Amino acid sequence: VVILSGTFLLCLPVSSKTGNWTDPLTALFTATSSTCVTGLAVKDTYLYWSRFGQIVLLFLIQIGGLGFMSIFTIFSVFLKKKISLGERKILVQISGNMRYHGVVSMMKKIIFGTFLIEGLGALVLSFRFCREMPFGEGLFYSVFHSVSAFCNAGFDLMSQFSSETSFSSYSGDWLVNLTLMSLIITGGIGFLVWDDFENHRFNFRNYCLHSKLAVLSSAILLSFGFVFFLVSEWNASFSEMSVPEKILAAMFQSTTTRTAGFCTVPQNELSEAGKLFTSVFMFIGG
């Protein structure tokens, strides 16, 4: 229903910059990709879709990233509707929780935490984007990319500034890179880890097994990926960068490859080893 609703809205003339109807296959593909947060696109998100169309994509990404049942919980709580046992069972499954007790409370924390982190990410990004474009447009860019990064969706509007891929024009920008990496990691690590962190802070021994595995494996993969990309791409796709830019690009490539879909280096310029390792990381992330 979400995908088909998005398809209908994206088909409307108001969703395209040309003011023409979009063919159903293009709209269906885009709605599916954004709801399932894959980041694949057959039309450039900035060049083809109007602001209305981009807002539709933003909502589809947010629903896909949070999960439909999380959105359902928001409305149920707002309308003071009682959550049934069957609905609680689904919430337990999607949140990764192990018990029914407190699952609705946990979902509230997940929703609040999501909007809080996305809001903070948008605020930091606005320091860059609101300086480079009109305030309203810069604010929308900040919100769009914060949500897209946190939900690991990979949709971006960066073709306004450059014909290069994704965030290639920001490959040396520490503020943008570190903000996006933080959002990607926080959004991708999972709700159960959030809950453990809230309850136990830095007392790692008290984390549940799932959280320990998630944190340790993420740290190992991020570190190993950073070293590998730095070595394999130093004289390849990073060859024209300064040393600090090479370090930043390796960090970003290691972070984004498993789930997010953004990039600061065109992926077709990677070395053969870099492309192969990127495929391995995408497989692990999937």
Coordinates of C-alpha atoms in Angstrom, one line a residue:
V1 CA 0.0 0.0 0.0
V2 CA 2.8 2.4 0.9
I3 CA 4.7 1.7 -2.4
L4 CA 1.5 1.9 -4.5
S5 CA 0.5 5.2 -2.8
G6 CA 4.0 6.5 -3.5
T7 CA 3.8 5.4 -7.1
F8 CA 0.5 7.2 -7.6
L9 CA 1.8 10.4 -6.1
L10 CA 5.0 10.2 -8.2
C11 CA 3.0 9.7 -11.4
L12 CA 1.3 13.1 -10.9
P13 CA 2.5 16.0 -13.0
V14 CA 3.2 18.0 -9.8
S15 CA 5.9 15.5 -8.9
S16 CA 8.1 16.1 -12.0
K17 CA 10.0 19.3 -12.8
T18 CA 8.6 19.3 -16.4
G19 CA 5.0 19.2 -15.1
N20 CA 4.3 16.1 -17.2
W21 CA 2.9 12.7 -16.0
T22 CA 5.6 10.2 -15.1
D23 CA 5.3 6.8 -16.6
P24 CA 4.1 4.2 -14.0
L25 CA 7.2 1.9 -14.3
T26 CA 9.6 4.8 -13.4
A27 CA 7.3 5.9 -10.5
L28 CA 6.9 2.3 -9.3
F29 CA 10.7 1.6 -9.4
T30 CA 11.4 4.9 -7.5
A31 CA 8.7 4.3 -4.9
T32 CA 9.9 0.8 -4.3
S33 CA 13.6 1.8 -4.1
S34 CA 12.9 4.6 -1.6
T35 CA 10.5 2.6 0.6
C36 CA 12.9 -0.3 0.7
V37 CA 15.8 2.2 1.2
T38 CA 18.0 0.7 -1.5
G39 CA 19.1 4.0 -3.1
L40 CA 18.8 2.8 -6.8
A41 CA 17.3 5.4 -9.1
V42 CA 16.4 5.5 -12.8
K43 CA 15.9 9.3 -12.7
D44 CA 18.2 11.8 -11.1
T45 CA 16.5 12.8 -7.8
Y46 CA 17.3 16.5 -8.2
L47 CA 17.1 17.0 -11.9
Y48 CA 13.9 15.0 -12.5
W49 CA 11.7 15.3 -9.4
S50 CA 10.1 18.6 -8.3
R51 CA 10.1 19.7 -4.7
F52 CA 6.8 18.0 -4.2
G53 CA 8.2 14.8 -5.7
Q54 CA 11.3 15.0 -3.4
I55 CA 9.1 15.4 -0.4
V56 CA 7.1 12.3 -1.4
L57 CA 10.5 10.5 -1.6
L58 CA 11.5 11.8 1.8
F59 CA 8.3 10.4 3.4
L60 CA 8.7 7.1 1.7
I61 CA 12.3 6.9 2.9
Q62 CA 11.3 7.7 6.4
I63 CA 8.5 5.1 6.4
G64 CA 10.9 2.5 5.0
G65 CA 13.6 3.4 7.5
L66 CA 11.4 3.3 10.5
G67 CA 9.1 0.5 9.4
F68 CA 5.4 0.8 8.8
M69 CA 4.5 -0.6 12.2
S70 CA 6.6 2.1 13.9
I71 CA 4.6 4.7 11.9
F72 CA 1.4 2.9 12.9
T73 CA 2.5 3.1 16.5
I74 CA 2.9 6.9 16.2
F75 CA -0.7 7.3 15.1
S76 CA -2.0 4.8 17.6
V77 CA -0.4 6.6 20.5
F78 CA -1.5 10.0 19.1
L79 CA -5.1 8.7 18.8
K80 CA -4.9 6.9 22.1
K81 CA -5.7 3.6 20.4
K82 CA -5.0 0.4 22.4
I83 CA -2.2 -1.7 20.9
S84 CA -3.5 -5.3 20.5
L85 CA -1.5 -8.4 21.4
G86 CA -1.0 -9.3 17.8
E87 CA 0.4 -5.8 17.0
R88 CA 2.7 -6.0 20.1
K89 CA 4.0 -9.3 18.7
I90 CA 5.0 -7.5 15.4
L91 CA 6.5 -4.6 17.3
V92 CA 8.6 -7.1 19.3
Q93 CA 9.9 -8.6 16.1
I94 CA 10.8 -5.4 14.3
S95 CA 12.4 -3.8 17.3
G96 CA 14.6 -6.9 18.0
N97 CA 13.2 -7.0 21.6
M98 CA 12.9 -10.3 23.4
R99 CA 9.9 -9.5 25.6
Y100 CA 6.4 -8.1 25.2
H101 CA 6.5 -6.0 28.3
G102 CA 7.5 -2.4 27.6
V103 CA 7.7 -2.9 23.8
V104 CA 5.3 0.1 23.1
S105 CA 7.4 2.2 25.4
M106 CA 10.5 1.1 23.6
M107 CA 8.9 2.0 20.2
K108 CA 8.1 5.5 21.5
K109 CA 11.8 5.9 22.5
I110 CA 12.8 4.6 19.0
I111 CA 10.6 7.1 17.3
F112 CA 11.7 10.0 19.5
G113 CA 15.3 9.0 19.1
T114 CA 15.0 8.8 15.4
F115 CA 13.6 12.3 15.0
L116 CA 16.0 13.7 17.6
I117 CA 19.1 12.3 15.8
E118 CA 17.8 13.2 12.3
G119 CA 17.1 16.7 13.7
L120 CA 20.6 17.1 15.1
G121 CA 22.0 15.8 11.8
A122 CA 20.0 18.3 9.8
L123 CA 21.0 21.1 12.2
V124 CA 24.7 20.4 11.7
L125 CA 24.4 20.0 7.9
S126 CA 22.5 23.3 7.8
F127 CA 25.7 25.1 8.8
R128 CA 27.1 24.1 5.4
F129 CA 24.1 24.0 3.1
C130 CA 22.4 27.2 4.4
R131 CA 25.6 29.1 3.6
E132 CA 25.7 27.8 0.0
M133 CA 22.1 28.3 -1.0
P134 CA 19.0 30.2 0.1
F135 CA 18.0 29.4 3.7
G136 CA 14.8 27.5 2.9
E137 CA 16.4 25.4 0.3
G138 CA 19.5 24.8 2.5
L139 CA 17.2 23.7 5.3
F140 CA 15.4 21.2 3.0
Y141 CA 18.7 19.8 1.8
S142 CA 19.8 19.4 5.4
V143 CA 16.6 17.5 6.4
F144 CA 16.5 15.4 3.2
H145 CA 20.1 14.2 3.5
S146 CA 19.9 13.7 7.3
V147 CA 16.9 11.4 6.9
S148 CA 18.4 9.6 3.8
A149 CA 21.7 9.0 5.7
F150 CA 20.1 7.9 9.0
C151 CA 17.7 5.5 7.1
N152 CA 20.7 4.3 5.0
A153 CA 18.7 5.1 1.8
G154 CA 21.4 6.6 -0.4
F155 CA 19.1 9.2 -2.2
D156 CA 20.8 12.6 -2.6
L157 CA 20.2 16.0 -4.3
M158 CA 23.8 16.7 -5.0
S159 CA 23.6 16.9 -8.8
Q160 CA 22.6 20.5 -8.4
F161 CA 26.2 21.4 -7.6
S162 CA 28.2 18.9 -9.7
S163 CA 27.8 16.3 -12.4
E164 CA 30.0 14.0 -10.3
T165 CA 28.5 11.2 -8.3
S166 CA 26.7 11.7 -5.0
F167 CA 28.9 13.7 -2.5
S168 CA 32.0 13.8 -4.7
S169 CA 32.1 17.6 -4.5
Y170 CA 32.3 17.3 -0.7
S171 CA 35.1 14.7 -0.6
G172 CA 37.3 17.0 1.5
D173 CA 34.6 18.5 3.7
W174 CA 35.0 17.1 7.2
L175 CA 31.8 18.6 8.6
V176 CA 29.6 17.0 5.9
N177 CA 31.5 13.7 5.9
L178 CA 31.6 13.2 9.6
T179 CA 27.9 14.1 10.0
L180 CA 26.8 11.7 7.3
M181 CA 29.0 8.9 8.7
S182 CA 27.6 9.4 12.2
L183 CA 24.1 9.3 10.9
I184 CA 24.8 6.2 8.8
I185 CA 26.4 4.3 11.7
T186 CA 23.8 5.3 14.2
G187 CA 20.9 4.4 11.9
G188 CA 22.4 1.2 10.8
I189 CA 23.5 -0.3 14.1
G190 CA 19.9 -1.1 15.2
F191 CA 17.3 -0.2 17.8
L192 CA 18.3 -2.8 20.4
V193 CA 21.9 -1.4 20.6
W194 CA 20.3 2.0 21.3
D195 CA 18.3 0.6 24.1
D196 CA 21.4 -1.1 25.6
F197 CA 23.4 2.1 25.3
E198 CA 20.6 4.1 27.1
N199 CA 20.4 1.5 29.9
H200 CA 24.1 0.8 30.4
R201 CA 26.0 3.6 28.7
F202 CA 29.6 2.6 28.3
N203 CA 29.4 -0.5 30.6
F204 CA 29.9 -2.8 27.6
R205 CA 29.9 -6.0 29.7
N206 CA 26.2 -5.5 30.5
Y207 CA 25.1 -5.3 26.9
C208 CA 23.1 -8.2 25.5
L209 CA 24.9 -10.6 23.1
H210 CA 23.2 -9.0 20.0
S211 CA 24.5 -5.5 20.9
K212 CA 28.0 -6.8 21.7
L213 CA 28.2 -8.5 18.3
A214 CA 26.7 -5.5 16.5
V215 CA 29.1 -3.0 18.1
L216 CA 32.3 -5.2 17.8
S217 CA 31.6 -6.4 14.3
S218 CA 30.9 -2.8 13.2
A219 CA 34.1 -1.5 14.8
I220 CA 36.2 -4.2 13.2
L221 CA 34.6 -3.8 9.7
L222 CA 34.9 0.0 9.8
S223 CA 38.6 -0.2 10.9
F224 CA 39.5 -2.9 8.4
G225 CA 37.7 -1.3 5.6
F226 CA 39.4 2.0 6.3
V227 CA 42.8 0.5 6.1
F228 CA 42.0 -1.5 3.0
F229 CA 40.5 1.4 1.0
L230 CA 43.3 3.7 2.1
V231 CA 45.9 1.3 0.8
S232 CA 44.1 0.0 -2.4
E233 CA 43.0 3.5 -3.5
W234 CA 46.0 5.6 -2.5
N235 CA 47.4 5.7 -6.0
A236 CA 44.1 4.9 -7.7
S237 CA 40.9 6.7 -7.2
F238 CA 42.4 8.8 -4.4
S239 CA 45.5 9.7 -6.4
E240 CA 44.7 13.4 -6.9
M241 CA 43.6 14.0 -3.3
S242 CA 45.7 15.5 -0.5
V243 CA 46.6 13.2 2.4
P244 CA 43.8 14.4 4.7
E245 CA 41.3 14.0 1.9
K246 CA 42.5 10.4 1.3
I247 CA 42.1 9.6 4.9
L248 CA 38.6 11.1 4.9
A249 CA 37.6 9.3 1.7
A250 CA 38.8 6.0 3.0
M251 CA 36.7 6.5 6.2
F252 CA 33.6 7.4 4.3
Q253 CA 34.0 4.6 1.8
S254 CA 34.3 2.1 4.6
T255 CA 31.3 3.5 6.4
T256 CA 28.9 3.9 3.5
T257 CA 29.6 0.7 1.5
R258 CA 27.8 -1.8 3.7
T259 CA 24.4 0.0 3.8
A260 CA 24.2 3.6 2.9
G261 CA 24.7 4.1 -0.8
F262 CA 26.4 7.5 -0.7
C263 CA 29.9 8.0 -2.0
T264 CA 32.5 10.8 -2.2
V265 CA 34.5 9.0 -4.9
P266 CA 32.9 7.9 -8.1
Q267 CA 32.6 4.1 -7.8
N268 CA 33.6 3.4 -11.4
E269 CA 37.0 5.0 -10.6
L270 CA 37.8 2.5 -7.8
S271 CA 40.6 0.0 -8.4
E272 CA 39.7 -3.6 -9.2
A273 CA 40.6 -4.5 -5.6
G274 CA 38.4 -1.6 -4.4
K275 CA 35.4 -2.7 -6.4
L276 CA 35.8 -6.3 -5.3
F277 CA 36.1 -5.3 -1.6
T278 CA 33.1 -2.9 -2.0
S279 CA 31.0 -5.9 -3.3
V280 CA 32.1 -7.9 -0.3
F281 CA 31.1 -5.1 2.1
M282 CA 27.7 -4.7 0.4
F283 CA 27.1 -8.4 0.7
I284 CA 27.9 -8.3 4.5
G285 CA 25.6 -5.2 4.9
G286 CA 22.8 -6.9 3.0

